[in-house]
Short mmCIF file of C-alpha atoms and ligand atoms in Angstrom, two decimals:
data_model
loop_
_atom_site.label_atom_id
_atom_site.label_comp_id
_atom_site.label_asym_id
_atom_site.label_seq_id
_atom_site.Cartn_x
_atom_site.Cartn_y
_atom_site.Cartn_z
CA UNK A 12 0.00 0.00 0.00
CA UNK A 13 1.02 3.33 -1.10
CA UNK A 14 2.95 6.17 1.63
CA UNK A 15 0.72 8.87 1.64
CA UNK A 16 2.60 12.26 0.74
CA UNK A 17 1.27 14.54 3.91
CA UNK A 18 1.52 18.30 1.55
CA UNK A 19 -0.29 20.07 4.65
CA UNK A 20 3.37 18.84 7.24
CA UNK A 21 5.81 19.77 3.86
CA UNK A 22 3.94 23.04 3.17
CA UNK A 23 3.77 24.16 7.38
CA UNK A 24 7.54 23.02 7.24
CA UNK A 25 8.44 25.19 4.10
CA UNK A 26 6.22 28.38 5.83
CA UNK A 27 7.80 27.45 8.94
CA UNK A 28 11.30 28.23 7.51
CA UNK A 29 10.15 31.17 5.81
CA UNK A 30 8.86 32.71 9.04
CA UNK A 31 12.34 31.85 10.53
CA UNK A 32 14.19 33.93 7.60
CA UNK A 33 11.72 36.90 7.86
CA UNK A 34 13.15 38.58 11.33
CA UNK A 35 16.52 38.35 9.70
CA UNK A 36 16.03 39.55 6.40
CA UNK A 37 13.70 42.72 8.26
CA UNK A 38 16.92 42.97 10.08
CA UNK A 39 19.49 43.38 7.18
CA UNK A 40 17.02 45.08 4.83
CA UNK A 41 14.85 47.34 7.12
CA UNK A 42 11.89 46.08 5.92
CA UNK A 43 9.92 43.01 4.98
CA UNK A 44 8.98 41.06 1.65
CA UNK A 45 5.49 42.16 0.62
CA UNK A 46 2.85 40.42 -1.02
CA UNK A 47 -0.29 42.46 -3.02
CA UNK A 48 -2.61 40.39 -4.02
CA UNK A 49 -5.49 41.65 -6.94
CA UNK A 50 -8.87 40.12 -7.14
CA UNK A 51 -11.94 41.27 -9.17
CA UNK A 52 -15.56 40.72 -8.55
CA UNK A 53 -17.17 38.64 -6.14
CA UNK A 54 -17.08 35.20 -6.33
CA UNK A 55 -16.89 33.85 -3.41
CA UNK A 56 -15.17 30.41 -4.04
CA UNK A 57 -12.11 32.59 -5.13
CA UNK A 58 -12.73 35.18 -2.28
CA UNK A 59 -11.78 33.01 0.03
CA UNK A 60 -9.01 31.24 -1.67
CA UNK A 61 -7.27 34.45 -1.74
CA UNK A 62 -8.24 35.63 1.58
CA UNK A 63 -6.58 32.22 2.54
CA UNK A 64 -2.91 33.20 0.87
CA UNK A 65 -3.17 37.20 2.35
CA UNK A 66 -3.62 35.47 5.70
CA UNK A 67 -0.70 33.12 5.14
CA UNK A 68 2.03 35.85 4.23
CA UNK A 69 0.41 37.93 7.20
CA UNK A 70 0.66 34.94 9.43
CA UNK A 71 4.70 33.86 8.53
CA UNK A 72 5.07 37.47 8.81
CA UNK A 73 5.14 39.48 5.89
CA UNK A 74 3.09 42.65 4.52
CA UNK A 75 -0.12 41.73 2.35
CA UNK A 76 -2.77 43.21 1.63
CA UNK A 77 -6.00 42.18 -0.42
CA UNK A 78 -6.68 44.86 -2.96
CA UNK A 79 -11.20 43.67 -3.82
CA UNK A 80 -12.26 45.08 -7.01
CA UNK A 81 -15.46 45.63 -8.65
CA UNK A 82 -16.67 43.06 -11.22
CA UNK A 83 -17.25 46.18 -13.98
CA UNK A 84 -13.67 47.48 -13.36
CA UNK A 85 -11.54 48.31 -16.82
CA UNK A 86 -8.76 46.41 -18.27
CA UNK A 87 -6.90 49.37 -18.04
CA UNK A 88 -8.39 50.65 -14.73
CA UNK A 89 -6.94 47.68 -13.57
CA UNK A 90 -3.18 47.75 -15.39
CA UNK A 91 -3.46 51.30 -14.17
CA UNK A 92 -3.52 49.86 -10.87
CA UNK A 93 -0.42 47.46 -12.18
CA UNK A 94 1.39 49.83 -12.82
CA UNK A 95 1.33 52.02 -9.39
CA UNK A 96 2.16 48.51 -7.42
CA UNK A 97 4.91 48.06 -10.23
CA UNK A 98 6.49 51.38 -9.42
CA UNK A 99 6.30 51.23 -5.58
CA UNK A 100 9.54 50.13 -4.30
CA UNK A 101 7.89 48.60 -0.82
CA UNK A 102 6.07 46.40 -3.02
CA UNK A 103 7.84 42.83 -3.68
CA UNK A 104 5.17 40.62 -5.30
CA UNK A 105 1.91 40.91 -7.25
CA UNK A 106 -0.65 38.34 -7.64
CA UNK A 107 -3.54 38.94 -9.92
CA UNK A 108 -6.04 35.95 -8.77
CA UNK A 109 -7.36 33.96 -12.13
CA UNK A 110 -9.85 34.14 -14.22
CA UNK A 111 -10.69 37.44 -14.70
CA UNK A 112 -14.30 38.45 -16.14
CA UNK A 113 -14.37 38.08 -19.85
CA UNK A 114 -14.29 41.58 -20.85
CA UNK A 115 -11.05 41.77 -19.37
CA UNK A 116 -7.63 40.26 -21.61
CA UNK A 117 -5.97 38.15 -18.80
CA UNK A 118 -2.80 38.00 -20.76
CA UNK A 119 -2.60 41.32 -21.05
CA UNK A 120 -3.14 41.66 -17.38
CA UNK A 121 -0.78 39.59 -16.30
CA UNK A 122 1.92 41.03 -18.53
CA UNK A 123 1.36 44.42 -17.53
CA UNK A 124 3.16 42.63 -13.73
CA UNK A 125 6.11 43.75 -13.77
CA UNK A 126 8.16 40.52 -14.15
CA UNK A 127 10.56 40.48 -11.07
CA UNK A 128 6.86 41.22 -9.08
CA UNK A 129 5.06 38.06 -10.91
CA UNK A 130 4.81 36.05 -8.10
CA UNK A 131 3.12 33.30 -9.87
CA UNK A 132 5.27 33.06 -12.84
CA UNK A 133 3.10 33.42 -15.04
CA UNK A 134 4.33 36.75 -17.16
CA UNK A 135 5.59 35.95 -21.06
CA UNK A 136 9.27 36.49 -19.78
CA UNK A 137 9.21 34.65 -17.19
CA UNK A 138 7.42 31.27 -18.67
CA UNK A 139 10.36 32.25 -21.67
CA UNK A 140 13.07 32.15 -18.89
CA UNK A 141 11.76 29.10 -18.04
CA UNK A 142 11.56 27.44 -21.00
CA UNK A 143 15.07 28.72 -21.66
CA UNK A 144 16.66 27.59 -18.86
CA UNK A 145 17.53 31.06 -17.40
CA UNK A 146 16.52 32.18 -14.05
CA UNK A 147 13.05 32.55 -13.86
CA UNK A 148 10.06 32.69 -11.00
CA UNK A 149 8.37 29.50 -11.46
CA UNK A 150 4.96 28.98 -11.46
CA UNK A 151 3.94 27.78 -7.51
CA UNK A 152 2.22 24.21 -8.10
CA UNK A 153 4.86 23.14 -10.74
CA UNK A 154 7.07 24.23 -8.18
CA UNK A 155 5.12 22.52 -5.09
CA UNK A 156 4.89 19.47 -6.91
CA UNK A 157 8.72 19.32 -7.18
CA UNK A 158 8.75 19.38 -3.52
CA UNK A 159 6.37 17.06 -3.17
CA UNK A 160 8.40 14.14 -5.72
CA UNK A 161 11.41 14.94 -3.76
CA UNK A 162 9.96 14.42 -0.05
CA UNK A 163 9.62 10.88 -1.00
CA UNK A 164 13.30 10.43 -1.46
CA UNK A 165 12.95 8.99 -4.49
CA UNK A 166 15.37 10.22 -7.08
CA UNK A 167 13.76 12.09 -10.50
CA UNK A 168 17.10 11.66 -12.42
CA UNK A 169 16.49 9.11 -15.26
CA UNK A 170 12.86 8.11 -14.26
CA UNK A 171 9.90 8.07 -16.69
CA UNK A 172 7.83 10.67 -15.55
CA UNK A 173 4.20 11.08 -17.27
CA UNK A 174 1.88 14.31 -16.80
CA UNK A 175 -1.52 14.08 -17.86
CA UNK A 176 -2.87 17.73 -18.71
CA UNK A 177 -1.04 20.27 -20.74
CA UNK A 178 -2.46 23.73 -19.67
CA UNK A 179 0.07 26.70 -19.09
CA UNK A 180 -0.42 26.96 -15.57
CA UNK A 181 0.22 23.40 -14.13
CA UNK A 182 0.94 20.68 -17.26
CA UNK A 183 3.60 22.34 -19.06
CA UNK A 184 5.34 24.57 -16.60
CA UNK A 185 5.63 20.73 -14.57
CA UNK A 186 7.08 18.59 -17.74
CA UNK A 187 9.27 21.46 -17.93
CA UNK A 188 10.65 21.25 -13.88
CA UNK A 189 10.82 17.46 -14.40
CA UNK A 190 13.35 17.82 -17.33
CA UNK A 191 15.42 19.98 -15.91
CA UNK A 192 15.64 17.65 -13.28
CA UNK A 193 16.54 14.43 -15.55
CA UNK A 194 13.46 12.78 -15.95
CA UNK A 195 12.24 11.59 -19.21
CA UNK A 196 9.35 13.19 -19.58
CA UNK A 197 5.99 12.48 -21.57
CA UNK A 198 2.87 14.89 -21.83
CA UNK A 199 -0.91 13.17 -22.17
CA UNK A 200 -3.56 15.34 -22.73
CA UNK A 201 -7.65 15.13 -23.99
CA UNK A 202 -5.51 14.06 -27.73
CA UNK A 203 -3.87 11.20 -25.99
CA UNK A 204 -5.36 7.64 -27.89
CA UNK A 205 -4.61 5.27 -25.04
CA UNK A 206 -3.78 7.32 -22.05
CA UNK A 207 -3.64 3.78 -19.89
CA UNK A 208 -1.26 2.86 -21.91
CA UNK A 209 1.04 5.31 -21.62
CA UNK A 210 0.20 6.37 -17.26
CA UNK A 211 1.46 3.07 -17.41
CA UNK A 212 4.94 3.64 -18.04
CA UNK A 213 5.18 6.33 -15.14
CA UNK A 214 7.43 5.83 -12.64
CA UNK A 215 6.18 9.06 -11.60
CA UNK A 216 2.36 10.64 -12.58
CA UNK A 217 1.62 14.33 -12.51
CA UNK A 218 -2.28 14.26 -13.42
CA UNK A 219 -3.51 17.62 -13.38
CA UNK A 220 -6.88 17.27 -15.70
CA UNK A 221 -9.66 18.67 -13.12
CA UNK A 222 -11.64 15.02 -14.04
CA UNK A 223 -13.14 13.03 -11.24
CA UNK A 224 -11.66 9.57 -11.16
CA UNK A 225 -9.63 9.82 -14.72
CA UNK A 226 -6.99 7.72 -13.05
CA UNK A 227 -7.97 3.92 -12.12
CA UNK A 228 -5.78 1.41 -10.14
CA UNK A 229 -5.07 -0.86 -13.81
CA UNK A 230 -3.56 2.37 -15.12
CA UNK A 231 -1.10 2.84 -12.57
CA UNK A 232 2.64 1.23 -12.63
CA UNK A 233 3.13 -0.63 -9.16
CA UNK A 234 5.25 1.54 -7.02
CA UNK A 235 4.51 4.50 -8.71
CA UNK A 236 4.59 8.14 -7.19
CA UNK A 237 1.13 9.38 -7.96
CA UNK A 238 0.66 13.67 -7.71
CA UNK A 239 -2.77 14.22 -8.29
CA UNK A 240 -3.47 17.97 -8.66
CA UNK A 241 -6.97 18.01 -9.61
CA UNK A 242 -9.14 19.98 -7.19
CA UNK A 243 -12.81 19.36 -8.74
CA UNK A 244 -16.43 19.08 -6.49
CA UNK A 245 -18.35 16.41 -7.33
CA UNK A 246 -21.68 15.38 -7.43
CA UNK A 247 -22.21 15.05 -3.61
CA UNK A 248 -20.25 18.53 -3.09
CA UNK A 249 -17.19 16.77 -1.68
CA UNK A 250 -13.39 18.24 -3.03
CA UNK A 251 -12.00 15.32 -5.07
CA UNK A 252 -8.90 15.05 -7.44
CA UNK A 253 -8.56 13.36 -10.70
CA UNK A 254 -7.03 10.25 -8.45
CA UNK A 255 -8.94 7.52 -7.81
CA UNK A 256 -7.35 7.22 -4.25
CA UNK A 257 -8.82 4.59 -2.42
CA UNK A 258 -7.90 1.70 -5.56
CA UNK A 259 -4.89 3.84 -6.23
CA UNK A 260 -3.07 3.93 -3.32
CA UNK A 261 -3.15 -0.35 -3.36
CA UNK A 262 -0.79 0.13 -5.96
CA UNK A 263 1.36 3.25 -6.02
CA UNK A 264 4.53 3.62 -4.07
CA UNK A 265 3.37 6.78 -2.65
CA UNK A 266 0.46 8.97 -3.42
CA UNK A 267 -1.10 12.71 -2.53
CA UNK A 268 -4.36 12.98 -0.99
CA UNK A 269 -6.98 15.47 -1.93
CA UNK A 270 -7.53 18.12 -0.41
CA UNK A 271 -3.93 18.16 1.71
CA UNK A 272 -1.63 17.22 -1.06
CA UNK A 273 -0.81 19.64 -3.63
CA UNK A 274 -3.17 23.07 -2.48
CA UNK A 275 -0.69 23.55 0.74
CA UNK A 276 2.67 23.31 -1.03
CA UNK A 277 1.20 26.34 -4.33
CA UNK A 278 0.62 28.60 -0.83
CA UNK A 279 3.67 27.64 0.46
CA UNK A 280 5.59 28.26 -3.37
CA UNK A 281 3.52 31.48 -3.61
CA UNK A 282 5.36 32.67 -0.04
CA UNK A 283 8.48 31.52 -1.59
CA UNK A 284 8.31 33.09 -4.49
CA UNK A 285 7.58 36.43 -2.80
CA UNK A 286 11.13 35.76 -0.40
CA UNK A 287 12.75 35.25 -3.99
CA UNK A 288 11.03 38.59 -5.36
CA UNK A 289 12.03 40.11 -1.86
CA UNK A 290 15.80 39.33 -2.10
CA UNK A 291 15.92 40.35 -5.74
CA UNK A 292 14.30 44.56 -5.12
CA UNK A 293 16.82 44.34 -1.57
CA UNK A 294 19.57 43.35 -3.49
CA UNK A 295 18.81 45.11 -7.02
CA UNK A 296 19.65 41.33 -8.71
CA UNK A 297 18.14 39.78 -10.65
CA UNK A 298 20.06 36.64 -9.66
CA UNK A 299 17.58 35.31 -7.34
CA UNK A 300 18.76 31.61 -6.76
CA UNK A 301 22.62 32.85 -6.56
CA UNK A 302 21.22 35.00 -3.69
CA UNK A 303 18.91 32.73 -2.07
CA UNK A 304 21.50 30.22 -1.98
CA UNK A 305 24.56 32.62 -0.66
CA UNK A 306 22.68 35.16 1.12
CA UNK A 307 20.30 32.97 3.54
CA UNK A 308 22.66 29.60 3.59
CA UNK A 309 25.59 32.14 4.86
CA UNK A 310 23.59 34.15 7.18
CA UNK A 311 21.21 31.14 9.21
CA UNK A 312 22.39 27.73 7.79
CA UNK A 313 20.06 25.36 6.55
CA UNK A 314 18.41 24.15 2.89
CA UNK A 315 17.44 27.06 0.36
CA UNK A 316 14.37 25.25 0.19
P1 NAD B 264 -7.13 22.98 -17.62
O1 NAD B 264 -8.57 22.72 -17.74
O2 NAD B 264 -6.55 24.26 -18.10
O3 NAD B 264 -6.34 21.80 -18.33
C1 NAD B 264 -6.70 20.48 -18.18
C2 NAD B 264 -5.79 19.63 -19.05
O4 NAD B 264 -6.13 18.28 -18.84
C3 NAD B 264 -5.93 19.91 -20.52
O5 NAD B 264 -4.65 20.16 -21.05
C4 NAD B 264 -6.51 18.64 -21.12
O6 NAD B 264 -5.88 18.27 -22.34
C5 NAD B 264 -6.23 17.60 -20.06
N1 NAD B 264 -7.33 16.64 -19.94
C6 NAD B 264 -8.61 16.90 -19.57
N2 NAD B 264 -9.34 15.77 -19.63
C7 NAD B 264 -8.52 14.79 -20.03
C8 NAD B 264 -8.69 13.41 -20.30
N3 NAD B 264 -9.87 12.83 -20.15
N4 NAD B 264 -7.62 12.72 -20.71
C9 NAD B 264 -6.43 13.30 -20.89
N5 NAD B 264 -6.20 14.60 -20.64
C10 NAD B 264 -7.23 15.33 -20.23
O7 NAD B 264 -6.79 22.74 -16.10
P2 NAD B 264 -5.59 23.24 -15.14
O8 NAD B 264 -5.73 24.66 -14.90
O9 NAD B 264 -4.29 22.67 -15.57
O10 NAD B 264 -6.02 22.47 -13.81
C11 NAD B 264 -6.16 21.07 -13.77
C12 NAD B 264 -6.73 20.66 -12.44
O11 NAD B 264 -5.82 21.02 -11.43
C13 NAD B 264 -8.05 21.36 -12.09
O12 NAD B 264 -8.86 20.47 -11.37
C14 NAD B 264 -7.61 22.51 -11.20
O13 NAD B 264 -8.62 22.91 -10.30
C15 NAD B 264 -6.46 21.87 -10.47
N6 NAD B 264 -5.46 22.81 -9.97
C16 NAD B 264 -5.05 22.64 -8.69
C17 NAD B 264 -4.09 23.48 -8.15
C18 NAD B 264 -3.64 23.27 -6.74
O14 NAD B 264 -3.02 24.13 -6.16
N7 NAD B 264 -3.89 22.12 -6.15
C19 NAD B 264 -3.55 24.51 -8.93
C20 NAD B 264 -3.97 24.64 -10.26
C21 NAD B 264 -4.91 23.77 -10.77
#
């Protein structure tokens, strides 16, 4: 039976360090990282989700602050607002919470972020520094997921990795990680002719498809890691992943849960990402992992994690 990967003890233990580093880098830097974080209109779902990551930064001790706007807002009302955040040196990191209404162009939106501020990696440059090679802020559940492989122990170099889902957010930015970390690496998507045939092969399975159930126990290599990333509600209004889990985890090597799995360690990449913004305005560099690796290793030991 399958280890389950606990994402709610790895994401409190990633804050946790965070928090740690905050005092220190206030300290150095006379001030803290900041985090602004954009939603428009009302919806409730998303309200709270981004309630949720204002209250984390607040919580490990950094400056956030929700900025609520109207449904009927502008595109460029809202770049307007952008660009202030972009030009105010206290600010470190600006999240613009997805989708936006439909009269509004979200890529034009989230290009307008100034791209050492794009928390969520998502700006053109950024997903081409990524793609590149060059340093880059990664998206936060690509990211998270990273964490989440390597918590196991089990070594990415070399293994057949398989994510199901190709979307610019989660499926590509992930197939992308898992390269540069040596994996062999092969994307299924809604194209895919025999998708058991090829989840199959995975040593390790990214499914990130936002289907109930799309992954059954006989599609499933014994032994497998299994990262499910779907967050769907289903008919009974219960928060499932893509994951069969209960058949699943008979099989797997080690397996996420949903909820608990993924969701913790994108807040936890989304406070990291805002450190890694942070260092790079306090030190005018754009050479964020260089820093992150000299500057808090030197100063309070530990993993750059
Ligand atoms: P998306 O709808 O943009 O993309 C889904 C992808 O899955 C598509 O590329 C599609 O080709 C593929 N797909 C769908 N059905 C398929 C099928 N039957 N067979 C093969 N491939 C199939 O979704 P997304 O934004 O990437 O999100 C995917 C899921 O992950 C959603 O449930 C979303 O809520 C969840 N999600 C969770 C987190 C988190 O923090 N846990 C973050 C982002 C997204």
């Amino acid at each position: 039976m399958a280890q389950i990967i606990d994402g709610k003890k790895l994401g409190a233990r990633i804050k946790e360090k965070i928090h740690e580093q905050i005092p220190l880098l206030e300290q150095q830097y006379g001030r803290r990282p900041s985090l602004y974080v954009i939603i428009v209109g009302e919806d409730e779902g998303s309200l709270k989700y981004v309630t949720n990551k204002v209250k984390t930064a607040k919580t490990i001790g950094m400056d956030a602050r929700l900025i609520a706007l109207k449904e009927n807002i502008s595109e460029s009302e809202l770049i307007n607002i952008i660009h202030v955040l972009n030009a105010d040196p206290l600010v470190d990191g600006i999240l613009v919470q997805l989708p936006l209404p439909n009269h509004i162009n979200e890529d034009r939106v989230v290009d307008a972020i100034e791209k050492h501020k794009d928390v969520d990696g998502f700006h053109a440059l950024n997903v081409g520094s990524l793609w590149q090679g060059t340093h880059c802020i990664a998206p936060c559940t690509p990211k998270g997921i990273i964490q989440l492989i390597k918590s196991t122990g089990i070594e990415i170099r070399g293994k057949m990795a398989v994510v199901v889902g190709r979307s610019n957010i989660v499926g590509k930015p992930v197939a992308k990680l898992l390269l540069d970390e040596n994996a062999t690496v092969v994307m299924a998507h809604t194209g895919t002719r025999d998708l058991r045939a090829v989840t199959l092969l995975a040593d390790i399975l990214v499914v990130a498809a936002g289907q109930e159930k799309l992954i059954t126990a006989d599609m499933v290599k014994p032994g497998a890691v299994v990262i499910d990333v779907g967050i769907t509600r289903n008919a009974e209004g219960k928060v499932v992943g893509d994951v069969d889990f209960e058949n699943v985890k008979e099989v797997a090597g080690y397996i996420t849960p949903v909820p608990g799995g993924v969701g913790p360690l994108t807040i936890a990449m989304l406070m990291k990402n805002t450190m890694e913004c942070f260092l790079c305005h306090a030190e005018s560099s754009t050479d964020v992992s260089k820093l992150w690796a000299t500057i808090i290793k030197a100063r309070i030991g530990g993993s750059a994690e």
